[in-house]
Structures are given as C-alpha cells and as structure tokens.
C-alpha cells in the first residue's frame, strides 16, 4: 500500500527529497577506520544509516497521516505505522558530530569539524579555501 504512494511533491520541488540523511558524509567512513574510543562516531553512523534506510517509508506514512482528503481510519493506521517505527530512525536523533574527534558541540557543519579541529586544520593549511583573517 505504501510503496505505490506518490505524493507528487517531487515534481514541484525535486530538492525536497535530497535530505542530509540520504546524502550524509557519515556512511563514507568505514567502521574499520574508526578508533576504539570513537564510540560516539560509530553510534552516529549507525543512526544515520537507520534514518536513511527508513526515510521513504517514514515520508509515505507522514503523507498519508497528514492528507486530509483520506478517510480518518486510513490516516489513523498511517499514524500508528509511523509510531511503530524504531526511535533511532527519526531524523531528530541525528546529531552533527566532528568527524575528527567525535565531539558533538561546536561543530561547523560545512566542514564537519568542531571548532578546535577546524582551527588546527586551518592553521596547518589542510582546508582548501580557508585562510586566517586579517583586517
């Protein structure tokens, strides 16, 4: 029932379906390159993969649950299906983390680095297009 559902919103706004979870940088990191103390990064990668795997199903359930033209029973069943999905598949569970240190706060999203790792790499000229400010 849900696989054949087409909401038609991709025709009006194709970038709506390109989310940070489906185009995430985290799955590019293989688990073998992570050190044993990077538990938070491993958890982040697992959560991002779970969110990406259920993203289409979650969108279909949401569309059905919020479509006011459908009968109330169908909408209620869609809401129950949405609530039945595991908690780690919710997009709000994904936390931006530094890919160098695993820190969860002070992360510069454009580079995926925390402020300290960003500063170290910027001063070492390891970030393309970044230079120390002078005015």
Tab-separated table of N, CA and C in Angstrom:
chain	number	residue	atom	x	y	z
A	1	UNK	N	0.816	-1.186	0.000
A	1	UNK	CA	0.000	0.000	0.000
A	1	UNK	C	0.864	1.256	0.000
A	2	UNK	N	1.926	1.286	0.822
A	2	UNK	CA	2.728	2.484	0.947
A	2	UNK	C	3.766	2.617	-0.152
A	3	UNK	N	4.206	1.482	-0.732
A	3	UNK	CA	5.233	1.549	-1.747
A	3	UNK	C	4.722	2.235	-3.010
A	4	UNK	N	3.427	2.101	-3.298
A	4	UNK	CA	2.876	2.669	-4.518
A	4	UNK	C	2.380	4.103	-4.328
A	5	UNK	N	2.532	4.652	-3.151
A	5	UNK	CA	2.048	6.001	-2.860
A	5	UNK	C	2.967	7.029	-3.506
A	6	UNK	N	2.394	7.961	-4.234
A	6	UNK	CA	3.159	9.033	-4.837
A	6	UNK	C	2.543	10.347	-4.401
A	7	UNK	N	3.332	11.155	-3.727
A	7	UNK	CA	2.779	12.398	-3.209
A	7	UNK	C	2.807	13.510	-4.242
A	8	UNK	N	3.645	13.388	-5.283
A	8	UNK	CA	3.677	14.394	-6.327
A	8	UNK	C	4.465	15.632	-5.966
A	9	UNK	N	5.020	15.698	-4.762
A	9	UNK	CA	5.755	16.895	-4.369
A	9	UNK	C	7.121	16.959	-5.023
A	10	UNK	N	7.635	15.826	-5.533
A	10	UNK	CA	8.947	15.842	-6.162
A	10	UNK	C	8.910	16.601	-7.482
A	11	UNK	N	7.730	16.728	-8.106
A	11	UNK	CA	7.637	17.451	-9.360
A	11	UNK	C	7.745	18.949	-9.122
A	12	UNK	N	7.211	19.425	-8.026
A	12	UNK	CA	7.252	20.852	-7.760
A	12	UNK	C	8.568	21.278	-7.116
A	13	UNK	N	9.162	20.411	-6.318
A	13	UNK	CA	10.408	20.739	-5.638
A	13	UNK	C	11.266	19.484	-5.541
A	14	UNK	N	12.118	19.203	-6.544
A	14	UNK	CA	12.896	17.966	-6.520
A	14	UNK	C	13.932	17.929	-5.406
A	15	UNK	N	14.407	19.085	-4.931
A	15	UNK	CA	15.417	19.077	-3.879
A	15	UNK	C	14.828	18.723	-2.523
A	16	UNK	N	13.510	18.642	-2.439
A	16	UNK	CA	12.875	18.310	-1.168
A	16	UNK	C	13.226	16.893	-0.728
A	17	UNK	N	13.455	16.005	-1.699
A	17	UNK	CA	13.753	14.621	-1.377
A	17	UNK	C	15.242	14.389	-1.123
A	18	UNK	N	16.084	15.376	-1.351
A	18	UNK	CA	17.503	15.243	-1.059
A	18	UNK	C	17.743	15.793	0.336
A	19	UNK	N	17.838	14.901	1.291
A	19	UNK	CA	17.959	15.314	2.679
A	19	UNK	C	19.374	15.085	3.171
A	20	UNK	N	19.733	15.677	4.306
A	20	UNK	CA	21.060	15.453	4.862
A	20	UNK	C	21.302	13.995	5.215
A	21	UNK	N	20.239	13.223	5.386
A	21	UNK	CA	20.412	11.842	5.807
A	21	UNK	C	20.708	10.946	4.622
A	22	UNK	N	20.122	11.234	3.472
A	22	UNK	CA	20.390	10.408	2.310
A	22	UNK	C	21.698	10.805	1.641
A	23	UNK	N	22.173	12.018	1.879
A	23	UNK	CA	23.429	12.473	1.305
A	23	UNK	C	24.462	12.703	2.404
A	24	UNK	N	24.423	11.885	3.419
A	24	UNK	CA	25.250	12.087	4.598
A	24	UNK	C	26.712	11.791	4.330
A	25	UNK	N	27.582	12.445	5.072
A	25	UNK	CA	29.008	12.170	4.954
A	25	UNK	C	29.415	10.986	5.824
A	26	UNK	N	28.607	10.649	6.820
A	26	UNK	CA	28.977	9.599	7.763
A	26	UNK	C	29.112	8.215	7.144
A	27	UNK	N	28.239	7.776	6.231
A	27	UNK	CA	28.420	6.440	5.667
A	27	UNK	C	29.693	6.296	4.847
A	28	UNK	N	30.336	7.421	4.485
A	28	UNK	CA	31.577	7.330	3.733
A	28	UNK	C	32.725	6.850	4.606
A	29	UNK	N	32.574	6.946	5.911
A	29	UNK	CA	33.608	6.489	6.823
A	29	UNK	C	33.393	5.014	7.144
A	30	UNK	N	34.290	4.139	6.707
A	30	UNK	CA	34.122	2.731	7.082
A	30	UNK	C	34.413	2.535	8.558
A	31	UNK	N	33.752	1.574	9.169
A	31	UNK	CA	33.928	1.330	10.597
A	31	UNK	C	35.351	0.919	10.933
A	32	UNK	N	36.086	0.356	9.979
A	32	UNK	CA	37.441	-0.099	10.268
A	32	UNK	C	38.404	1.061	10.487
A	33	UNK	N	38.093	2.269	9.956
A	33	UNK	CA	38.993	3.399	10.130
A	33	UNK	C	38.783	4.106	11.463
A	34	UNK	N	37.712	3.781	12.166
A	34	UNK	CA	37.440	4.428	13.445
A	34	UNK	C	38.229	3.744	14.551
A	35	UNK	N	38.728	4.551	15.439
A	35	UNK	CA	39.472	4.013	16.573
A	35	UNK	C	38.501	3.519	17.640
A	36	UNK	N	38.969	2.667	18.552
A	36	UNK	CA	38.064	2.102	19.561
A	36	UNK	C	37.368	3.148	20.430
A	37	UNK	N	37.985	4.304	20.634
A	37	UNK	CA	37.373	5.301	21.503
A	37	UNK	C	36.388	6.197	20.749
A	38	UNK	N	36.155	5.948	19.485
A	38	UNK	CA	35.196	6.731	18.712
A	38	UNK	C	33.809	6.103	18.761
A	39	UNK	N	33.372	5.750	19.942
A	39	UNK	CA	32.067	5.116	20.107
A	39	UNK	C	30.946	6.039	19.653
A	40	UNK	N	31.070	7.319	19.950
A	40	UNK	CA	30.019	8.256	19.558
A	40	UNK	C	29.912	8.361	18.037
A	41	UNK	N	31.049	8.275	17.343
A	41	UNK	CA	31.004	8.306	15.881
A	41	UNK	C	30.360	7.048	15.323
A	42	UNK	N	30.664	5.897	15.927
A	42	UNK	CA	30.038	4.647	15.485
A	42	UNK	C	28.522	4.726	15.668
A	43	UNK	N	28.084	5.237	16.803
A	43	UNK	CA	26.657	5.378	17.077
A	43	UNK	C	26.018	6.345	16.080
A	44	UNK	N	26.722	7.430	15.766
A	44	UNK	CA	26.217	8.411	14.817
A	44	UNK	C	26.058	7.791	13.430
A	45	UNK	N	27.032	7.012	12.997
A	45	UNK	CA	26.963	6.362	11.688
A	45	UNK	C	25.805	5.380	11.647
A	46	UNK	N	25.638	4.606	12.721
A	46	UNK	CA	24.539	3.640	12.786
A	46	UNK	C	23.189	4.348	12.721
A	47	UNK	N	23.053	5.450	13.447
A	47	UNK	CA	21.798	6.202	13.451
A	47	UNK	C	21.513	6.789	12.076
A	48	UNK	N	22.538	7.360	11.422
A	48	UNK	CA	22.350	7.940	10.091
A	48	UNK	C	21.927	6.882	9.076
A	49	UNK	N	22.522	5.707	9.167
A	49	UNK	CA	22.141	4.626	8.247
A	49	UNK	C	20.704	4.177	8.499
A	50	UNK	N	20.303	4.112	9.767
A	50	UNK	CA	18.930	3.713	10.095
A	50	UNK	C	17.934	4.744	9.580
A	51	UNK	N	18.261	6.021	9.734
A	51	UNK	CA	17.380	7.088	9.255
A	51	UNK	C	17.269	7.028	7.733
A	52	UNK	N	18.398	6.822	7.061
A	52	UNK	CA	18.388	6.772	5.596
A	52	UNK	C	17.605	5.570	5.077
A	53	UNK	N	17.677	4.453	5.794
A	53	UNK	CA	17.001	3.248	5.306
A	53	UNK	C	15.478	3.333	5.437
A	54	UNK	N	14.984	4.084	6.402
A	54	UNK	CA	13.530	4.181	6.595
A	54	UNK	C	12.964	5.529	6.161
A	55	UNK	N	13.771	6.325	5.482
A	55	UNK	CA	13.350	7.675	5.126
A	55	UNK	C	12.123	7.681	4.207
A	56	UNK	N	12.121	6.868	3.168
A	56	UNK	CA	10.988	6.853	2.231
A	56	UNK	C	9.721	6.324	2.892
A	57	UNK	N	9.862	5.285	3.701
A	57	UNK	CA	8.707	4.733	4.407
A	57	UNK	C	8.120	5.764	5.365
A	58	UNK	N	9.003	6.463	6.076
A	58	UNK	CA	8.553	7.490	7.016
A	58	UNK	C	7.835	8.622	6.280
A	59	UNK	N	8.369	9.034	5.126
A	59	UNK	CA	7.722	10.100	4.345
A	59	UNK	C	6.346	9.668	3.850
A	60	UNK	N	6.245	8.403	3.433
A	60	UNK	CA	4.956	7.899	2.951
A	60	UNK	C	3.932	7.878	4.081
A	61	UNK	N	4.341	7.378	5.254
A	61	UNK	CA	3.438	7.372	6.406
A	61	UNK	C	3.006	8.793	6.767
A	62	UNK	N	3.955	9.734	6.765
A	62	UNK	CA	3.628	11.114	7.114
A	62	UNK	C	2.650	11.716	6.110
A	63	UNK	N	2.885	11.426	4.830
A	63	UNK	CA	1.990	11.959	3.804
A	63	UNK	C	0.576	11.429	4.003
A	64	UNK	N	0.472	10.133	4.253
A	64	UNK	CA	-0.850	9.537	4.442
A	64	UNK	C	-1.522	10.055	5.712
A	65	UNK	N	-0.744	10.229	6.777
A	65	UNK	CA	-1.317	10.670	8.045
A	65	UNK	C	-1.776	12.125	7.995
A	66	UNK	N	-1.142	12.937	7.157
A	66	UNK	CA	-1.478	14.364	7.113
A	66	UNK	C	-2.398	14.747	5.956
A	67	UNK	N	-2.706	13.787	5.097
A	67	UNK	CA	-3.575	14.061	3.959
A	67	UNK	C	-5.030	14.081	4.436
A	68	UNK	N	-5.627	15.251	4.448
A	68	UNK	CA	-6.986	15.396	4.981
A	68	UNK	C	-8.058	14.879	4.032
A	69	UNK	N	-7.698	14.568	2.793
A	69	UNK	CA	-8.693	14.040	1.857
A	69	UNK	C	-8.930	12.547	2.058
A	70	UNK	N	-8.056	11.878	2.788
A	70	UNK	CA	-8.208	10.444	3.049
A	70	UNK	C	-9.156	10.215	4.220
A	71	UNK	N	-9.751	9.032	4.313
A	71	UNK	CA	-10.615	8.727	5.463
A	71	UNK	C	-9.819	8.716	6.771
A	72	UNK	N	-10.511	8.987	7.850
A	72	UNK	CA	-9.862	9.070	9.160
A	72	UNK	C	-9.230	7.745	9.561
A	73	UNK	N	-9.847	6.642	9.203
A	73	UNK	CA	-9.313	5.326	9.568
A	73	UNK	C	-7.963	5.079	8.889
A	74	UNK	N	-7.851	5.433	7.624
A	74	UNK	CA	-6.591	5.274	6.892
A	74	UNK	C	-5.510	6.162	7.494
A	75	UNK	N	-5.880	7.390	7.809
A	75	UNK	CA	-4.919	8.316	8.412
A	75	UNK	C	-4.460	7.807	9.773
A	76	UNK	N	-5.385	7.252	10.538
A	76	UNK	CA	-5.041	6.723	11.853
A	76	UNK	C	-4.103	5.520	11.729
A	77	UNK	N	-4.359	4.640	10.765
A	77	UNK	CA	-3.483	3.490	10.548
A	77	UNK	C	-2.088	3.939	10.129
A	78	UNK	N	-2.008	4.971	9.311
A	78	UNK	CA	-0.708	5.505	8.905
A	78	UNK	C	0.027	6.091	10.104
A	79	UNK	N	-0.700	6.761	10.984
A	79	UNK	CA	-0.076	7.326	12.183
A	79	UNK	C	0.424	6.225	13.101
A	80	UNK	N	-0.338	5.145	13.229
A	80	UNK	CA	0.110	4.006	14.035
A	80	UNK	C	1.352	3.365	13.430
A	81	UNK	N	1.395	3.268	12.115
A	81	UNK	CA	2.582	2.734	11.444
A	81	UNK	C	3.791	3.622	11.656
A	82	UNK	N	3.574	4.921	11.641
A	82	UNK	CA	4.661	5.872	11.884
A	82	UNK	C	5.174	5.746	13.311
A	83	UNK	N	4.266	5.575	14.258
A	83	UNK	CA	4.665	5.427	15.656
A	83	UNK	C	5.353	4.095	15.919
A	84	UNK	N	5.091	3.098	15.075
A	84	UNK	CA	5.673	1.773	15.276
A	84	UNK	C	7.126	1.694	14.803
A	85	UNK	N	7.580	2.674	14.031
A	85	UNK	CA	8.969	2.653	13.568
A	85	UNK	C	9.914	2.846	14.755
A	86	UNK	N	11.103	2.262	14.700
A	86	UNK	CA	12.050	2.392	15.817
A	86	UNK	C	12.434	3.852	16.073
A	87	UNK	N	12.717	4.197	17.316
A	87	UNK	CA	13.057	5.588	17.644
A	87	UNK	C	14.326	6.090	16.955
A	88	UNK	N	15.295	5.215	16.718
A	88	UNK	CA	16.541	5.656	16.095
A	88	UNK	C	16.399	5.947	14.610
A	89	UNK	N	15.218	5.756	14.052
A	89	UNK	CA	15.015	6.094	12.646
A	89	UNK	C	14.424	7.486	12.481
A	90	UNK	N	14.267	8.213	13.569
A	90	UNK	CA	13.750	9.576	13.491
A	90	UNK	C	14.885	10.530	13.123
A	91	UNK	N	14.651	11.434	12.192
A	91	UNK	CA	15.711	12.358	11.783
A	91	UNK	C	16.202	13.263	12.906
A	92	UNK	N	15.367	13.517	13.917
A	92	UNK	CA	15.803	14.390	15.004
A	92	UNK	C	16.833	13.717	15.903
A	93	UNK	N	17.018	12.421	15.772
A	93	UNK	CA	18.006	11.713	16.574
A	93	UNK	C	19.430	11.920	16.063
A	94	UNK	N	19.564	12.398	14.832
A	94	UNK	CA	20.888	12.591	14.247
A	94	UNK	C	21.494	13.869	14.803
A	95	UNK	N	22.706	13.754	15.330
A	95	UNK	CA	23.423	14.884	15.896
A	95	UNK	C	24.672	15.109	15.055
A	96	UNK	N	24.901	16.355	14.651
A	96	UNK	CA	26.122	16.650	13.908
A	96	UNK	C	27.312	16.442	14.827
A	97	UNK	N	28.269	15.643	14.385
A	97	UNK	CA	29.454	15.358	15.173
A	97	UNK	C	30.696	15.660	14.357
A	98	UNK	N	31.764	16.012	15.047
A	98	UNK	CA	33.048	16.252	14.404
A	98	UNK	C	33.578	14.922	13.884
A	99	UNK	N	33.983	14.873	12.609
A	99	UNK	CA	34.467	13.619	12.050
A	99	UNK	C	35.898	13.318	12.470
A	100	UNK	N	36.577	14.289	13.069
A	100	UNK	CA	37.943	14.057	13.533
A	100	UNK	C	37.981	13.606	14.990
A	101	UNK	N	37.138	14.212	15.826
A	101	UNK	CA	37.215	13.931	17.258
A	101	UNK	C	35.967	13.272	17.825
A	102	UNK	N	34.835	13.399	17.157
A	102	UNK	CA	33.587	12.849	17.665
A	102	UNK	C	32.840	13.801	18.574
A	103	UNK	N	33.340	15.014	18.716
A	103	UNK	CA	32.701	15.998	19.580
A	103	UNK	C	31.346	16.405	19.007
A	104	UNK	N	30.360	16.577	19.879
A	104	UNK	CA	29.007	16.878	19.443
A	104	UNK	C	28.618	18.334	19.550
A	105	UNK	N	29.482	19.152	20.111
A	105	UNK	CA	29.152	20.565	20.259
A	105	UNK	C	30.189	21.410	19.543
A	106	UNK	N	29.776	22.569	19.082
A	106	UNK	CA	30.683	23.482	18.403
A	106	UNK	C	31.124	22.968	17.043
A	107	UNK	N	30.237	22.259	16.346
A	107	UNK	CA	30.583	21.674	15.054
A	107	UNK	C	30.236	22.656	13.941
A	108	UNK	N	31.200	22.915	13.064
A	108	UNK	CA	30.977	23.733	11.884
A	108	UNK	C	30.485	22.790	10.797
A	109	UNK	N	29.204	22.877	10.469
A	109	UNK	CA	28.539	21.894	9.620
A	109	UNK	C	29.152	21.817	8.225
A	110	UNK	N	29.579	22.935	7.679
A	110	UNK	CA	30.115	22.959	6.319
A	110	UNK	C	31.346	22.068	6.177
A	111	UNK	N	32.144	21.978	7.228
A	111	UNK	CA	33.363	21.180	7.186
A	111	UNK	C	33.244	19.879	7.968
A	112	UNK	N	32.254	19.784	8.837
A	112	UNK	CA	32.087	18.579	9.645
A	112	UNK	C	33.112	18.471	10.753
A	113	UNK	N	33.669	19.600	11.157
A	113	UNK	CA	34.706	19.620	12.191
A	113	UNK	C	34.270	20.505	13.346
A	114	UNK	N	34.729	20.154	14.555
A	114	UNK	CA	34.466	21.026	15.696
A	114	UNK	C	35.403	22.229	15.594
A	115	UNK	N	35.146	23.233	16.391
A	115	UNK	CA	35.897	24.483	16.268
A	115	UNK	C	37.391	24.290	16.493
A	116	UNK	N	37.758	23.405	17.427
A	116	UNK	CA	39.176	23.197	17.718
A	116	UNK	C	39.866	22.457	16.571
A	117	UNK	N	39.246	21.393	16.077
A	117	UNK	CA	39.824	20.647	14.953
A	117	UNK	C	39.865	21.522	13.702
A	118	UNK	N	38.835	22.359	13.521
A	118	UNK	CA	38.819	23.277	12.386
A	118	UNK	C	39.992	24.245	12.475
A	119	UNK	N	40.230	24.792	13.655
A	119	UNK	CA	41.319	25.749	13.829
A	119	UNK	C	42.669	25.104	13.554
A	120	UNK	N	42.867	23.884	14.079
A	120	UNK	CA	44.134	23.185	13.859
A	120	UNK	C	44.372	22.919	12.373
A	121	UNK	N	43.345	22.454	11.682
A	121	UNK	CA	43.500	22.143	10.256
A	121	UNK	C	43.633	23.414	9.419
A	122	UNK	N	42.944	24.479	9.810
A	122	UNK	CA	43.035	25.728	9.060
A	122	UNK	C	44.425	26.337	9.201
A	123	UNK	N	44.987	26.296	10.399
A	123	UNK	CA	46.324	26.849	10.605
A	123	UNK	C	47.395	26.015	9.912
A	124	UNK	N	47.129	24.732	9.716
A	124	UNK	CA	48.083	23.853	9.032
A	124	UNK	C	47.840	23.831	7.519
A	125	UNK	N	46.961	24.696	7.011
A	125	UNK	CA	46.608	24.771	5.589
A	125	UNK	C	46.096	23.446	5.035
A	126	UNK	N	45.319	22.720	5.824
A	126	UNK	CA	44.752	21.453	5.376
A	126	UNK	C	43.328	21.617	4.861
A	127	UNK	N	42.771	22.819	4.977
A	127	UNK	CA	41.420	23.090	4.489
A	127	UNK	C	41.513	24.036	3.297
A	128	UNK	N	41.028	23.581	2.168
A	128	UNK	CA	41.105	24.358	0.954
A	128	UNK	C	40.169	25.556	1.021
A	129	UNK	N	40.687	26.731	0.670
A	129	UNK	CA	39.874	27.937	0.632
A	129	UNK	C	39.721	28.632	1.967
A	130	UNK	N	40.419	28.177	2.997
A	130	UNK	CA	40.322	28.786	4.320
A	130	UNK	C	41.657	29.436	4.639
A	131	UNK	N	41.603	30.702	5.015
A	131	UNK	CA	42.825	31.376	5.424
A	131	UNK	C	42.547	32.231	6.643
A	132	UNK	N	43.588	32.521	7.358
A	132	UNK	CA	43.452	33.303	8.574
A	132	UNK	C	43.028	34.724	8.219
A	133	UNK	N	42.070	35.237	8.968
A	133	UNK	CA	41.555	36.571	8.695
A	133	UNK	C	42.519	37.656	9.136
A	134	UNK	N	42.617	38.705	8.335
A	134	UNK	CA	43.420	39.870	8.717
A	134	UNK	C	42.717	41.110	8.182
A	135	UNK	N	42.550	42.086	9.033
A	135	UNK	CA	41.889	43.319	8.628
A	135	UNK	C	42.496	44.498	9.323
